[in-house]
Coordinates of C-alpha atoms and ligand atoms in Angstrom, one line a residue:
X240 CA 54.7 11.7 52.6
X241 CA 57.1 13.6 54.5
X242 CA 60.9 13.0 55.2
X243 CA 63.3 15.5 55.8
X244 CA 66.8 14.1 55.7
X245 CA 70.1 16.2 56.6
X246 CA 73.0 15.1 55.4
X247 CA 76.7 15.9 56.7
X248 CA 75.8 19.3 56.5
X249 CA 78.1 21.9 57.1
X250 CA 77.7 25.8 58.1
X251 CA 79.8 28.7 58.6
X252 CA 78.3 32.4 59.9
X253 CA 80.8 35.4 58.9
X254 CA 82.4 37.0 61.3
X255 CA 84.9 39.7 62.0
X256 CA 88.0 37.4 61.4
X257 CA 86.2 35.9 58.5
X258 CA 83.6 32.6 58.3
X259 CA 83.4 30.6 61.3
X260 CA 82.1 26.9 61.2
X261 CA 79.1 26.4 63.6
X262 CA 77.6 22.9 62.2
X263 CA 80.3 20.4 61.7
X264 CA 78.7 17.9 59.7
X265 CA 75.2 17.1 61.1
X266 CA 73.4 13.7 59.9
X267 CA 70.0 13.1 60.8
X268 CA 67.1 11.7 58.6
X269 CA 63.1 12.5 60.0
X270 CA 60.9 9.8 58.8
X271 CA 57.8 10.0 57.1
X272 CA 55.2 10.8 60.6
X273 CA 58.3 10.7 62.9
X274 CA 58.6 13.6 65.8
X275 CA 62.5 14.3 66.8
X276 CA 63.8 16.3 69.7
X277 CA 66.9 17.9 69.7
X278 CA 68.4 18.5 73.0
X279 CA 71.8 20.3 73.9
X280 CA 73.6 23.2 75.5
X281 CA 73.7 26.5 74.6
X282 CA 75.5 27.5 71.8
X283 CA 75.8 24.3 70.3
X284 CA 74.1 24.8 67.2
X285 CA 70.3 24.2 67.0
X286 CA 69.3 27.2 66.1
X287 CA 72.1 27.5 63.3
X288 CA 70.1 24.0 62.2
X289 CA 67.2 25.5 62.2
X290 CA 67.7 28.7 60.0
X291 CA 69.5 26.9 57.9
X292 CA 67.0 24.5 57.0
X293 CA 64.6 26.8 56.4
X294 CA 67.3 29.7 54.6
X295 CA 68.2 32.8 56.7
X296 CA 70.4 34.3 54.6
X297 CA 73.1 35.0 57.6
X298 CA 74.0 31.5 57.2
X299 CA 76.0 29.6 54.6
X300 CA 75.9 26.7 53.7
X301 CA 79.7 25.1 53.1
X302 CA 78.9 21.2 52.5
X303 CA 76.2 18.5 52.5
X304 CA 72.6 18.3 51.8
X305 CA 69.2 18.7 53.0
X306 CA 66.1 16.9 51.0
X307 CA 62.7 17.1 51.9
X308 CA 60.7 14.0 50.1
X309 CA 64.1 13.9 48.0
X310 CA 63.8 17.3 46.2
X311 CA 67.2 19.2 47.0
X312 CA 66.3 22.1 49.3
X313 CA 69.4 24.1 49.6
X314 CA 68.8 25.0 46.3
X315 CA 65.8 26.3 47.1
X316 CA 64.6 29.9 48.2
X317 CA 62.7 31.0 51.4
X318 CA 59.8 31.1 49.3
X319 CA 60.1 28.0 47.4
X320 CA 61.1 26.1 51.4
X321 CA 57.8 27.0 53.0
X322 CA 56.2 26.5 49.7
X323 CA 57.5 22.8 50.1
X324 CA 56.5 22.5 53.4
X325 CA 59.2 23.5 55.6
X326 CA 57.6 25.5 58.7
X327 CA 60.0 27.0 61.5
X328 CA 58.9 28.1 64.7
X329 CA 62.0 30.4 65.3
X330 CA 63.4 30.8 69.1
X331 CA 62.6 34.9 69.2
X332 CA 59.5 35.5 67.2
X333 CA 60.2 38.8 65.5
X334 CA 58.0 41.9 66.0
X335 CA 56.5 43.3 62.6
X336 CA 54.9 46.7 63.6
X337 CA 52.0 47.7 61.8
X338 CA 51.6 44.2 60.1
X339 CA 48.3 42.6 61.7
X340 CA 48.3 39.2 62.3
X341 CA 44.9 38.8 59.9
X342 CA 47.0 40.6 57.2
X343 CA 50.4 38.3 58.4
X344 CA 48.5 35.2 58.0
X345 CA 46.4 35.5 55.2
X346 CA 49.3 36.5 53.2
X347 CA 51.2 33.6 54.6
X348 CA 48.5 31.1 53.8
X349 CA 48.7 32.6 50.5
X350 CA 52.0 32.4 49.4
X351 CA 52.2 28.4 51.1
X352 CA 48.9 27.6 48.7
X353 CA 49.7 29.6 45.7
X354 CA 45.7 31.0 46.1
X355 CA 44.1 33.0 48.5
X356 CA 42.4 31.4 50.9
X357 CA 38.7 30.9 50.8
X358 CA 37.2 34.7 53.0
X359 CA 34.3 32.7 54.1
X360 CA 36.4 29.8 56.1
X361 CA 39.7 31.7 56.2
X362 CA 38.1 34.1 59.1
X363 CA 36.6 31.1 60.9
X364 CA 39.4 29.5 60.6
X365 CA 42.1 32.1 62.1
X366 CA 39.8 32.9 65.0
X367 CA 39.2 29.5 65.8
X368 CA 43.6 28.5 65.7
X369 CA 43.6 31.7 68.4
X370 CA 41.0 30.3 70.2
X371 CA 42.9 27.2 70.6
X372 CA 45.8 28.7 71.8
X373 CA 43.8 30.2 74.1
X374 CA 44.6 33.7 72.3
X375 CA 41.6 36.4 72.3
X376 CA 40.4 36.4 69.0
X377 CA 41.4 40.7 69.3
X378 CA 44.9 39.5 68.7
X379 CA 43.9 38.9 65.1
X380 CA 44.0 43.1 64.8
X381 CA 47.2 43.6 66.5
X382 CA 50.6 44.0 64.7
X383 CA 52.6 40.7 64.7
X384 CA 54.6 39.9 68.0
X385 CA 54.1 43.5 68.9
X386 CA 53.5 43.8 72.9
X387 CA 53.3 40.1 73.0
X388 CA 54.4 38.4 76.3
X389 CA 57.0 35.6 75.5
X390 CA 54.4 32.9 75.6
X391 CA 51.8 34.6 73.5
X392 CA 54.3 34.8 71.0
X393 CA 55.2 31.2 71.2
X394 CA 51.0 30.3 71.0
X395 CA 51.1 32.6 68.0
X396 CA 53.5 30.6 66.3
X397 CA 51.8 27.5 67.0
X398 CA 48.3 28.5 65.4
X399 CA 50.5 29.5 62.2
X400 CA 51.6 26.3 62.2
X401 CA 47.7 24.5 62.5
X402 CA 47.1 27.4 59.7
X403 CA 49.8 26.9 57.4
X404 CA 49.8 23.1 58.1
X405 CA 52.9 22.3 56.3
X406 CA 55.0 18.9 56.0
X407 CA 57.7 19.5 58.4
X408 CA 57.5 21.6 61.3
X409 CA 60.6 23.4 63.0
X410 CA 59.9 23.9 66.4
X411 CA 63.0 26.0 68.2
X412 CA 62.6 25.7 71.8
X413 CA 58.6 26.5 71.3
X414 CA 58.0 25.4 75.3
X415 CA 60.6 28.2 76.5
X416 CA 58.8 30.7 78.9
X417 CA 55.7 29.0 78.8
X418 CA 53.9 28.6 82.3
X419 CA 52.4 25.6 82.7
X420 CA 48.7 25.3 80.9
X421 CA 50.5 27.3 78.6
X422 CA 53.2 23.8 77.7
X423 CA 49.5 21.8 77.5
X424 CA 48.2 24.3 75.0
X425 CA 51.3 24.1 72.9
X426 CA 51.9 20.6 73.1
X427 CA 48.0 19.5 72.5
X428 CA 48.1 21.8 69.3
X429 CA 51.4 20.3 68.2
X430 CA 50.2 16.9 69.0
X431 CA 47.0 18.0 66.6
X432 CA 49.3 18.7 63.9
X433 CA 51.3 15.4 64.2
X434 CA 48.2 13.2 64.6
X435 CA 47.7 14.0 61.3
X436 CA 48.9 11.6 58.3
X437 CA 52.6 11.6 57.6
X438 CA 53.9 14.8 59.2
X439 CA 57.4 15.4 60.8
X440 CA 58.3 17.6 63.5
X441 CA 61.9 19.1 65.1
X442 CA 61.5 19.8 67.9
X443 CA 64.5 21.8 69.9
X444 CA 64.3 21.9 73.8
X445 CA 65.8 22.3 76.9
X446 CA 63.2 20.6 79.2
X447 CA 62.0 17.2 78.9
X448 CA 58.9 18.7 80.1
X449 CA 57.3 19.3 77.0
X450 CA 58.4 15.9 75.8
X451 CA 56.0 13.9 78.4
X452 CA 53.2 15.7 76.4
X453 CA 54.9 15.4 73.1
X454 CA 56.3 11.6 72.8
X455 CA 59.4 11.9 70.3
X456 CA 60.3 8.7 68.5
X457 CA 63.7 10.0 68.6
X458 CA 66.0 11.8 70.8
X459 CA 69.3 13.4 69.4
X460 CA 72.3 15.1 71.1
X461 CA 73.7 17.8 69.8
X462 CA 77.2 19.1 70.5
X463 CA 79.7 21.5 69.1
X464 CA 77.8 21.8 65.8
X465 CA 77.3 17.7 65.5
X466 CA 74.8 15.1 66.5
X467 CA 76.4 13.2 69.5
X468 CA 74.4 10.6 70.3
X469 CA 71.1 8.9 69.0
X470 CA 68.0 7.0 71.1
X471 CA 64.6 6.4 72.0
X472 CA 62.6 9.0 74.7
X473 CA 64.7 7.6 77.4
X474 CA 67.5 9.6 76.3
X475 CA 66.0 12.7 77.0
X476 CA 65.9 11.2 80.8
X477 CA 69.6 10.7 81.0
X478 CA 70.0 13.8 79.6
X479 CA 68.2 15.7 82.5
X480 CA 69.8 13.2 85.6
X481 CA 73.6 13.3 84.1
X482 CA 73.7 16.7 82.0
X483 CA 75.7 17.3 79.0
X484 CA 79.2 16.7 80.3
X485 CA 80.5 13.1 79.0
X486 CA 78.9 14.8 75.4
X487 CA 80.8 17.8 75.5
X488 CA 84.8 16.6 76.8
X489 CA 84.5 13.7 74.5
X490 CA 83.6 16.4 71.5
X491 CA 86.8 18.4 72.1
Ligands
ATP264 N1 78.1 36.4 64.0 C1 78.6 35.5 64.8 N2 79.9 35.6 65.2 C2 80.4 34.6 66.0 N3 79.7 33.6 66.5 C3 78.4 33.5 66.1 C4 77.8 34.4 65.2 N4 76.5 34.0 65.0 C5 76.4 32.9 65.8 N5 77.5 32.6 66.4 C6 77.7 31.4 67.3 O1 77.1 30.2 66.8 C7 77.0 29.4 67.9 C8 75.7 28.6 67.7 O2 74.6 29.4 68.0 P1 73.1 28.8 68.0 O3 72.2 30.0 68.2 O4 72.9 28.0 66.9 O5 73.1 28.0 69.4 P2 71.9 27.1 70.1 O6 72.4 25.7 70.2 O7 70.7 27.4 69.4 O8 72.0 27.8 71.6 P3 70.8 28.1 72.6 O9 70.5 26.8 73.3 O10 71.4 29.1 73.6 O11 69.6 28.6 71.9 C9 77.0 30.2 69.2 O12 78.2 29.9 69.9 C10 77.0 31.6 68.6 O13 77.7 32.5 69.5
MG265 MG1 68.9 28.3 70.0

């Protein structure tokens, strides 16, 4: 089972003239197997949503809750978040020099499972998750994100997530800079992971595109640190014919 649910959840950054409130009290519940998309403009807040979920320190949390399967994970750490199952892919991958992805991964895979993983399989495995990202199995030697163009970073992220296989996956704005059999590669290894028994997915975006390949069940707005408006797939249509604008004057 797998349900993430947010709940009025508030979220300040510090700043220069002291904590500023970026999420205003976001609501939105991701049923057990249920894909979401989050669209909205820039600066809105989805990325804030995201690290928070998962726990980036430069974010605190002022109000409301977040429970995966109903186990209270503000109070958890990093650590103990991905050890539940939380999985973000973040918006800019960071570069770890002198990390390899082999070494990245298998001590990923490690920490998520509490045991090493299996050498035998585990190799097999990795090279197999680059191969169906259509990543050269060399990238397995080279230093995490490291001289990656933008969409080998984003394919990277997507074979940690078939690797790490968690509950919930966190995808922020995973189809940005891809070119176009690129998006199929994505969205076919995020379809993989959903088609799977009871697994949720966020999934951030700007572009319905990737969400002809990826069918969401549901379709959020998100405006000035709020959900706006709720609905089905065709949402995401209006979205792209009438733009943001109603959203954001009747926010303010
Ligand atoms: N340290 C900070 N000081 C002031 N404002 C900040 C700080 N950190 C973040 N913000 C603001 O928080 C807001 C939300 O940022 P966030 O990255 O969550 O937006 P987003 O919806 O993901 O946008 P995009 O679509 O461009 O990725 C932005 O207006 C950003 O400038
Ligand atoms: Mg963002």
């Amino acid at each position: 089972m797998s349900t993430l649910e947010i709940k009025d959840l508030h979220v300040t950054v510090a700043t220069e003239d002291g904590p500023k409130e970026i999420l205003k009290g976001v609501t939105l519940t991701i049923g057990d197997g249920e894909t979401h998309a989050i669209m909205g403009p820039n600066g809105s807040g989805k990325s804030t949503l995201a690290y928070s979920i998962a726990g980036h320190p430069k974010y605190t949390v002022t109000g409301g809750t977040v429970l995966l399967d109903g186990e209270d994970v503000l109070a958890m750490s990093v650590d103990e978040r991905a050890r539940a199952g939380l999985f973000l892919a973040m918006q800019y991958p960071v570069e770890v020099p002198g990390v390899s992805v082999s070494n990245f991964l298998r001590t990923a895979k490690t920490a998520v499972d509490g045991e090493a993983p299996k050498l035998r399989t585990w190799v097999k495995d990795v090279n197999g998750a680059l191969e169906r990202m259509n990543l050269d199995t060399t990238f397995s030697q080279r230093s995490v994100n490291e001289g990656f163009s933008g969409g080998e970073k984003k394919r990277h992220e997507i074979a940690q997530l078939e690797l790490l296989d968690p509950k919930v996956a966190i995808l922020d704005e995973t189809d940005s800079g891809l070119d176009i059999d690129a998006l199929k590669v994505v969205s076919d290894g995020v379809n993989r992971f959903r088609e799977q028994e009871g697994k949720g997915v966020l999934l951030i975006t700007h572009y319905t595109r990737i969400l002809r390949y990826i069918q969401p069940d549901k379709v959020h707005v998100f405006v000035n640190g709020r959900v706006a408006e709720q609905g089905g797939p065709e949402l995401a249509e209006q979205l792209e014919a009438e733009g943001y604008d109603k959203y954001v004057k009747a926010s303010v």
